[in-house]
Amino acid sequence: MRALRLPAWKTEPELVEVDEPTPGTGQVVVKIGGAGACHSDLHLMHDFEAGAVPWNPPFTLGHENAGWVHTIGAGVTGLEVGQPVAVYGPWGCGVCARCRVGADNYCENPAAAPVPGGGGGLGLDGGMAAYLLVPAARHLVPLPEGLDPVAAAPLTDAGLTPYHAIRRSWSKLPPGSTAVVIGVGGLGHLGVQILKATTAARIIAVDNRDEALRLAEEYGADLTLRSGERTAEEIRAATGGRGADLVLDFVGVDATLRTGAAAARTLGDLTIVGIGGGSLSVGFFSVPYEVSIQTTYWGTRPELVEVLDLGARGLLRPKTTTFTLDNAMDAYHRLQDGTLEGRAVIVP
């Protein structure tokens, strides 16, 4: 079969022939229906180098995957050939306290995982191929009726990651609250929808692209603002001087982090989701009192079940553009130059 593989750090992926996978005991091979192209893949291609993460190329790209059960290894129960499934992306050890409750994204024994701190498309072969070998059946979540693999694939990361970041702040988002989404890209446009579907917060979307702000309005943002030096002041003006109860930074560069800290309300949350490489200086007087600042990584398997339910009910509608495997690099080039709205999905 053909696969889009990253041969080495700081190189362009290559479309090459590889062997079809065969499942071992407890494993499952999934026929890929859709594999999302993520902005983090660009960091793998252009920024990472040996030692940055505890794994190295070569491997097949694609960590947002959904499809159909193709073949089942010995000992696997509860799945049937042909059954539509989504692949939970973080592959932990399966036995530590975090993994036992489905939080493989925060596995506490990564040395015992299939790949430390990674998964398919992140150290091991991912879904930009006809078939994907999943090392344990527990990483598969059956798709609810009404949700096809092309729509489900981006929900496994671009939906799950903002859902996890928002869910942890639900208690701070009652009627009268405000949530700010900085960066209305592949994750941010789903973040707006998740806030709309699961909270009563007023939603302010921030971006420097007019088309992104129009997309935010389409998906339910109450106010859109162009990113700039005065954005934090504009957020405070729009909230009666109080600031935002939750700021979600899907960019993560110095400027957006400063905006988020300046716009946050006392007792609010500033959650950094984007891996833009920025940093924020924190001192006693530099942020509002009792603002919690945190980073998040992906989400849990039980949360993925909830995300897929929202998707099947039409409450989460990822804006997708599909590409063939032959044209997969076109998707990454558009992602790189900022001309892609929403999420690209590779259909092998």
CSV table of C-alpha atoms in Angstrom, one decimal:
chain,number,residue,atom,x,y,z
A,1,MET,CA,0.0,0.0,0.0
A,2,ARG,CA,1.1,3.6,-0.4
A,3,ALA,CA,1.7,5.8,2.6
A,4,LEU,CA,2.8,9.4,3.2
A,5,ARG,CA,5.9,9.1,5.4
A,6,LEU,CA,8.2,11.5,7.2
A,7,PRO,CA,11.7,10.1,6.4
A,8,ALA,CA,13.7,12.4,8.7
A,9,TRP,CA,13.4,15.6,10.8
A,10,LYS,CA,13.3,18.8,8.8
A,11,THR,CA,12.3,17.1,5.5
A,12,GLU,CA,9.2,16.9,3.3
A,13,PRO,CA,7.1,13.8,3.6
A,14,GLU,CA,7.3,11.2,0.8
A,15,LEU,CA,4.6,9.0,-0.8
A,16,VAL,CA,6.1,5.5,-0.8
A,17,GLU,CA,5.1,1.9,-0.9
A,18,VAL,CA,5.0,0.0,2.4
A,19,ASP,CA,3.7,-3.4,3.5
A,20,GLU,CA,0.1,-3.7,4.6
A,21,PRO,CA,-0.1,-4.2,8.4
A,22,THR,CA,-1.1,-7.5,10.0
A,23,PRO,CA,-2.7,-7.5,13.5
A,24,GLY,CA,-1.0,-9.3,16.4
A,25,THR,CA,-2.7,-10.4,19.6
A,26,GLY,CA,-5.0,-7.7,20.9
A,27,GLN,CA,-4.4,-5.5,17.9
A,28,VAL,CA,-6.7,-4.2,15.1
A,29,VAL,CA,-6.1,-3.0,11.6
A,30,VAL,CA,-8.4,-0.2,10.5
A,31,LYS,CA,-9.2,0.7,6.9
A,32,ILE,CA,-8.8,4.4,6.8
A,33,GLY,CA,-11.8,6.5,5.7
A,34,GLY,CA,-10.3,9.8,6.7
A,35,ALA,CA,-7.0,11.2,8.2
A,36,GLY,CA,-6.8,14.8,9.3
A,37,ALA,CA,-3.9,17.0,8.4
A,38,CYS,CA,-2.9,18.9,11.5
A,39,HIS,CA,-0.8,22.1,12.0
A,40,SER,CA,1.4,20.2,14.4
A,41,ASP,CA,2.5,18.0,11.5
A,42,LEU,CA,4.2,21.1,10.1
A,43,HIS,CA,6.3,21.3,13.2
A,44,LEU,CA,7.3,17.7,12.7
A,45,MET,CA,8.4,18.5,9.2
A,46,HIS,CA,10.1,21.9,9.7
A,47,ASP,CA,11.0,22.5,13.4
A,48,PHE,CA,11.7,19.3,15.3
A,49,GLU,CA,15.1,17.7,15.5
A,50,ALA,CA,16.6,14.7,17.3
A,51,GLY,CA,16.0,15.0,21.0
A,52,ALA,CA,13.0,17.2,20.8
A,53,VAL,CA,10.7,14.3,21.5
A,54,PRO,CA,11.4,10.7,22.7
A,55,TRP,CA,10.9,9.2,19.2
A,56,ASN,CA,12.2,9.8,15.7
A,57,PRO,CA,11.3,9.3,12.0
A,58,PRO,CA,10.7,7.5,9.8
A,59,PHE,CA,6.9,7.0,10.3
A,60,THR,CA,3.7,7.5,8.4
A,61,LEU,CA,1.9,10.8,9.2
A,62,GLY,CA,-1.7,11.1,10.3
A,63,HIS,CA,-2.8,11.2,14.0
A,64,GLU,CA,-6.5,12.1,13.4
A,65,ASN,CA,-8.0,8.9,12.1
A,66,ALA,CA,-11.4,7.2,11.5
A,67,GLY,CA,-12.5,4.3,9.3
A,68,TRP,CA,-13.7,0.8,9.5
A,69,VAL,CA,-12.4,-2.3,11.3
A,70,HIS,CA,-10.6,-4.3,8.7
A,71,THR,CA,-8.9,-7.3,10.5
A,72,ILE,CA,-8.9,-8.3,14.1
A,73,GLY,CA,-6.1,-9.9,16.1
A,74,ALA,CA,-6.5,-12.8,18.5
A,75,GLY,CA,-8.2,-12.0,21.8
A,76,VAL,CA,-10.0,-8.9,20.6
A,77,THR,CA,-13.7,-8.8,21.5
A,78,GLY,CA,-16.4,-6.2,21.1
A,79,LEU,CA,-15.6,-5.2,17.6
A,80,GLU,CA,-16.7,-6.5,14.2
A,81,VAL,CA,-15.1,-6.4,10.8
A,82,GLY,CA,-16.7,-3.5,8.8
A,83,GLN,CA,-17.7,-1.6,12.0
A,84,PRO,CA,-17.1,2.2,11.7
A,85,VAL,CA,-14.7,3.5,14.4
A,86,ALA,CA,-12.7,6.5,15.4
A,87,VAL,CA,-9.1,6.0,16.6
A,88,TYR,CA,-8.2,7.6,20.0
A,89,GLY,CA,-4.8,9.1,19.2
A,90,PRO,CA,-2.7,9.1,22.4
A,91,TRP,CA,-1.4,5.6,23.0
A,92,GLY,CA,-0.3,5.2,26.6
A,93,CYS,CA,0.9,2.2,28.6
A,94,GLY,CA,-2.7,1.1,29.4
A,95,VAL,CA,-2.0,0.2,33.1
A,96,CYS,CA,-1.0,3.4,35.0
A,97,ALA,CA,-3.6,5.3,37.0
A,98,ARG,CA,-4.2,7.8,34.2
A,99,CYS,CA,-4.5,5.3,31.4
A,100,ARG,CA,-6.9,3.1,33.4
A,101,VAL,CA,-9.5,6.0,33.4
A,102,GLY,CA,-8.9,6.7,29.7
A,103,ALA,CA,-6.5,9.6,30.1
A,104,ASP,CA,-3.7,8.1,27.9
A,105,ASN,CA,-2.8,11.7,26.9
A,106,TYR,CA,-1.3,12.0,30.4
A,107,CYS,CA,0.2,8.5,30.7
A,108,GLU,CA,2.5,8.3,33.7
A,109,ASN,CA,4.6,5.4,32.4
A,110,PRO,CA,5.4,6.4,28.9
A,111,ALA,CA,8.4,4.1,28.7
A,112,ALA,CA,5.9,1.2,28.7
A,113,ALA,CA,3.7,2.8,26.0
A,114,PRO,CA,3.9,1.7,22.3
A,115,VAL,CA,5.8,4.9,21.7
A,116,PRO,CA,6.6,7.3,24.6
A,117,GLY,CA,4.3,10.3,24.5
A,118,GLY,CA,3.1,9.7,21.0
A,119,GLY,CA,0.9,7.4,19.0
A,120,GLY,CA,0.0,6.7,15.4
A,121,GLY,CA,1.4,9.5,13.2
A,122,LEU,CA,3.5,10.6,16.2
A,123,GLY,CA,6.4,8.2,16.3
A,124,LEU,CA,4.5,5.2,15.0
A,125,ASP,CA,2.8,4.7,11.6
A,126,GLY,CA,-0.3,6.9,11.3
A,127,GLY,CA,-3.4,7.0,9.1
A,128,MET,CA,-2.2,8.6,5.8
A,129,ALA,CA,-2.3,5.2,4.2
A,130,ALA,CA,-4.9,2.7,3.2
A,131,TYR,CA,-4.6,0.8,6.6
A,132,LEU,CA,-3.6,1.6,10.1
A,133,LEU,CA,-2.4,-0.8,12.7
A,134,VAL,CA,-3.8,0.1,16.1
A,135,PRO,CA,-1.8,-1.6,18.9
A,136,ALA,CA,-4.8,-2.1,21.3
A,137,ALA,CA,-8.5,-2.4,20.7
A,138,ARG,CA,-9.2,0.0,23.6
A,139,HIS,CA,-8.0,2.8,21.4
A,140,LEU,CA,-11.0,2.4,19.1
A,141,VAL,CA,-14.3,4.1,19.7
A,142,PRO,CA,-17.4,3.0,17.7
A,143,LEU,CA,-18.9,5.8,15.6
A,144,PRO,CA,-22.4,6.8,16.6
A,145,GLU,CA,-25.1,6.5,13.9
A,146,GLY,CA,-25.1,9.5,11.6
A,147,LEU,CA,-21.3,10.2,11.8
A,148,ASP,CA,-19.1,9.2,8.9
A,149,PRO,CA,-15.3,8.7,9.1
A,150,VAL,CA,-14.5,11.8,7.0
A,151,ALA,CA,-16.3,14.0,9.5
A,152,ALA,CA,-15.2,12.0,12.5
A,153,ALA,CA,-11.4,12.0,11.7
A,154,PRO,CA,-10.8,15.7,12.7
A,155,LEU,CA,-12.9,15.3,15.8
A,156,THR,CA,-10.4,12.9,17.2
A,157,ASP,CA,-7.9,15.8,17.7
A,158,ALA,CA,-9.2,19.1,16.4
A,159,GLY,CA,-12.5,18.4,18.2
A,160,LEU,CA,-11.2,16.5,21.3
A,161,THR,CA,-8.4,18.9,22.1
A,162,PRO,CA,-10.6,22.1,22.5
A,163,TYR,CA,-13.3,20.0,24.1
A,164,HIS,CA,-10.9,18.9,26.9
A,165,ALA,CA,-9.7,22.5,27.3
A,166,ILE,CA,-13.2,23.8,27.6
A,167,ARG,CA,-14.7,21.0,29.7
A,168,ARG,CA,-12.2,21.6,32.5
A,169,SER,CA,-13.6,25.2,32.8
A,170,TRP,CA,-17.3,24.5,32.6
A,171,SER,CA,-17.9,25.6,36.2
A,172,LYS,CA,-16.6,29.1,35.2
A,173,LEU,CA,-19.0,29.5,32.2
A,174,PRO,CA,-22.5,30.1,33.5
A,175,PRO,CA,-24.9,32.6,32.0
A,176,GLY,CA,-23.3,36.0,32.1
A,177,SER,CA,-19.8,34.7,31.6
A,178,THR,CA,-17.5,35.3,28.6
A,179,ALA,CA,-15.1,33.0,26.7
A,180,VAL,CA,-12.5,34.2,24.3
A,181,VAL,CA,-11.2,32.0,21.4
A,182,ILE,CA,-7.8,33.3,20.0
A,183,GLY,CA,-7.1,31.7,16.6
A,184,VAL,CA,-10.1,30.5,14.6
A,185,GLY,CA,-8.3,27.8,12.7
A,186,GLY,CA,-8.6,24.0,12.6
A,187,LEU,CA,-9.1,23.8,16.4
A,188,GLY,CA,-10.5,27.2,17.1
A,189,HIS,CA,-13.5,27.0,14.8
A,190,LEU,CA,-14.5,23.8,16.7
A,191,GLY,CA,-13.8,25.5,20.0
A,192,VAL,CA,-16.4,28.1,19.1
A,193,GLN,CA,-18.9,25.4,18.4
A,194,ILE,CA,-18.1,23.5,21.6
A,195,LEU,CA,-18.6,26.6,23.7
A,196,LYS,CA,-21.9,27.2,21.9
A,197,ALA,CA,-23.1,23.7,22.4
A,198,THR,CA,-22.0,23.0,26.0
A,199,THR,CA,-22.0,26.4,27.8
A,200,ALA,CA,-24.0,29.6,28.3
A,201,ALA,CA,-21.0,31.8,27.8
A,202,ARG,CA,-20.8,34.8,25.5
A,203,ILE,CA,-18.2,34.0,22.8
A,204,ILE,CA,-15.6,36.4,21.5
A,205,ALA,CA,-13.5,35.2,18.6
A,206,VAL,CA,-10.1,36.8,17.8
A,207,ASP,CA,-8.1,36.3,14.6
A,208,ASN,CA,-6.1,38.4,12.2
A,209,ARG,CA,-7.9,37.0,9.1
A,210,ASP,CA,-11.2,38.3,7.9
A,211,GLU,CA,-12.3,34.9,6.6
A,212,ALA,CA,-11.6,33.2,9.9
A,213,LEU,CA,-13.7,35.8,11.7
A,214,ARG,CA,-16.5,35.2,9.3
A,215,LEU,CA,-16.2,31.5,10.0
A,216,ALA,CA,-16.4,32.2,13.7
A,217,GLU,CA,-19.6,34.2,13.2
A,218,GLU,CA,-21.1,31.4,11.1
A,219,TYR,CA,-20.5,29.0,14.0
A,220,GLY,CA,-21.9,31.1,16.7
A,221,ALA,CA,-19.5,33.7,18.0
A,222,ASP,CA,-21.2,36.7,19.5
A,223,LEU,CA,-18.4,39.2,18.8
A,224,THR,CA,-15.4,39.0,16.5
A,225,LEU,CA,-12.2,41.1,16.9
A,226,ARG,CA,-9.1,41.5,14.8
A,227,SER,CA,-6.0,40.6,16.6
A,228,GLY,CA,-3.8,43.6,17.5
A,229,GLU,CA,-2.2,45.7,20.2
A,230,ARG,CA,-5.5,46.8,21.6
A,231,THR,CA,-7.4,43.5,21.5
A,232,ALA,CA,-7.2,43.0,25.3
A,233,GLU,CA,-8.6,46.5,25.9
A,234,GLU,CA,-11.4,45.7,23.4
A,235,ILE,CA,-12.3,42.5,25.2
A,236,ARG,CA,-12.4,44.3,28.6
A,237,ALA,CA,-14.6,47.0,27.0
A,238,ALA,CA,-17.0,44.4,25.7
A,239,THR,CA,-17.2,42.7,29.1
A,240,GLY,CA,-17.9,45.9,31.2
A,241,GLY,CA,-14.2,46.0,32.3
A,242,ARG,CA,-14.3,42.6,33.9
A,243,GLY,CA,-12.4,40.5,31.3
A,244,ALA,CA,-13.0,37.0,30.1
A,245,ASP,CA,-13.7,34.1,32.4
A,246,LEU,CA,-11.9,31.7,30.0
A,247,VAL,CA,-9.3,32.6,27.4
A,248,LEU,CA,-8.4,29.8,25.0
A,249,ASP,CA,-5.2,30.5,23.1
A,250,PHE,CA,-5.1,28.3,20.0
A,251,VAL,CA,-2.0,30.1,18.7
A,252,GLY,CA,0.5,30.2,21.6
A,253,VAL,CA,2.9,32.9,20.4
A,254,ASP,CA,4.2,35.7,22.7
A,255,ALA,CA,1.7,38.3,21.4
A,256,THR,CA,-1.4,36.1,21.9
A,257,LEU,CA,-0.2,35.0,25.4
A,258,ARG,CA,0.2,38.6,26.4
A,259,THR,CA,-3.3,39.3,25.1
A,260,GLY,CA,-4.8,36.4,26.9
A,261,ALA,CA,-3.2,37.3,30.2
A,262,ALA,CA,-4.3,41.0,29.9
A,263,ALA,CA,-7.9,40.0,28.9
A,264,ALA,CA,-8.5,37.4,31.6
A,265,ARG,CA,-10.9,38.1,34.5
A,266,THR,CA,-9.9,37.6,38.1
A,267,LEU,CA,-10.5,33.9,39.1
A,268,GLY,CA,-10.6,33.1,35.3
A,269,ASP,CA,-8.7,30.6,33.2
A,270,LEU,CA,-6.0,31.2,30.6
A,271,THR,CA,-5.6,27.9,28.8
A,272,ILE,CA,-2.8,27.5,26.2
A,273,VAL,CA,-3.6,25.0,23.5
A,274,GLY,CA,-1.5,26.3,20.6
A,275,ILE,CA,2.1,25.3,20.3
A,276,GLY,CA,3.4,28.5,18.7
A,277,GLY,CA,6.5,28.5,21.0
A,278,GLY,CA,5.7,31.7,22.9
A,279,SER,CA,6.3,32.3,26.6
A,280,LEU,CA,4.6,34.4,29.2
A,281,SER,CA,6.2,36.2,32.2
A,282,VAL,CA,4.2,35.6,35.3
A,283,GLY,CA,4.7,37.5,38.5
A,284,PHE,CA,2.5,38.7,41.4
A,285,PHE,CA,1.3,41.8,39.6
A,286,SER,CA,1.6,40.7,36.0
A,287,VAL,CA,-1.7,38.8,35.8
A,288,PRO,CA,-5.1,39.3,37.4
A,289,TYR,CA,-5.5,37.7,40.8
A,290,GLU,CA,-6.2,34.0,40.9
A,291,VAL,CA,-6.1,33.5,37.2
A,292,SER,CA,-5.2,29.9,36.5
A,293,ILE,CA,-2.8,29.4,33.6
A,294,GLN,CA,-2.3,26.0,32.1
A,295,THR,CA,-1.4,24.1,29.0
A,296,THR,CA,-3.4,21.1,27.9
A,297,TYR,CA,-2.6,18.1,25.6
A,298,TRP,CA,-5.3,16.3,23.6
A,299,GLY,CA,-8.1,14.8,25.7
A,300,THR,CA,-9.3,11.6,27.2
A,301,ARG,CA,-11.0,8.6,25.7
A,302,PRO,CA,-14.3,9.2,27.5
A,303,GLU,CA,-14.3,12.8,26.3
A,304,LEU,CA,-13.8,11.5,22.7
A,305,VAL,CA,-17.1,9.5,23.1
A,306,GLU,CA,-18.8,12.8,24.1
A,307,VAL,CA,-17.3,14.7,21.2
A,308,LEU,CA,-18.4,12.1,18.7
A,309,ASP,CA,-21.9,12.3,20.2
A,310,LEU,CA,-22.0,16.0,19.6
A,311,GLY,CA,-20.8,15.4,16.1
A,312,ALA,CA,-23.4,12.8,15.3
A,313,ARG,CA,-26.1,15.2,16.6
A,314,GLY,CA,-24.9,18.0,14.3
A,315,LEU,CA,-23.7,20.2,17.2
A,316,LEU,CA,-20.1,20.0,16.0
A,317,ARG,CA,-19.6,20.4,12.3
A,318,PRO,CA,-15.9,20.6,11.3
A,319,LYS,CA,-15.4,22.6,8.2
A,320,THR,CA,-13.4,20.2,6.0
A,321,THR,CA,-11.7,20.1,2.7
A,322,THR,CA,-10.8,16.6,1.4
A,323,PHE,CA,-7.7,15.6,-0.4
A,324,THR,CA,-6.5,12.4,-2.0
A,325,LEU,CA,-3.3,10.8,-0.8
A,326,ASP,CA,-1.7,11.9,-4.0
A,327,ASN,CA,-2.6,15.5,-3.2
A,328,ALA,CA,-1.9,15.4,0.6
A,329,MET,CA,1.1,17.7,0.3
A,330,ASP,CA,-1.2,20.3,-1.2
A,331,ALA,CA,-3.2,20.3,2.1
A,332,TYR,CA,0.0,20.9,4.1
A,333,HIS,CA,1.1,23.7,1.8
A,334,ARG,CA,-2.3,25.4,2.2
A,335,LEU,CA,-2.1,24.9,5.9
A,336,GLN,CA,1.4,26.4,5.9
A,337,ASP,CA,0.4,29.6,4.0
A,338,GLY,CA,-2.8,30.1,5.9
A,339,THR,CA,-5.2,29.6,2.9
A,340,LEU,CA,-7.0,26.6,4.4
A,341,GLU,CA,-10.2,27.2,6.3
A,342,GLY,CA,-11.0,24.6,8.9
A,343,ARG,CA,-9.5,21.2,8.6
A,344,ALA,CA,-8.0,19.2,5.7
A,345,VAL,CA,-8.9,15.5,5.6
A,346,ILE,CA,-6.9,13.0,3.5
A,347,VAL,CA,-9.1,10.3,2.0
A,348,PRO,CA,-6.7,7.4,0.9
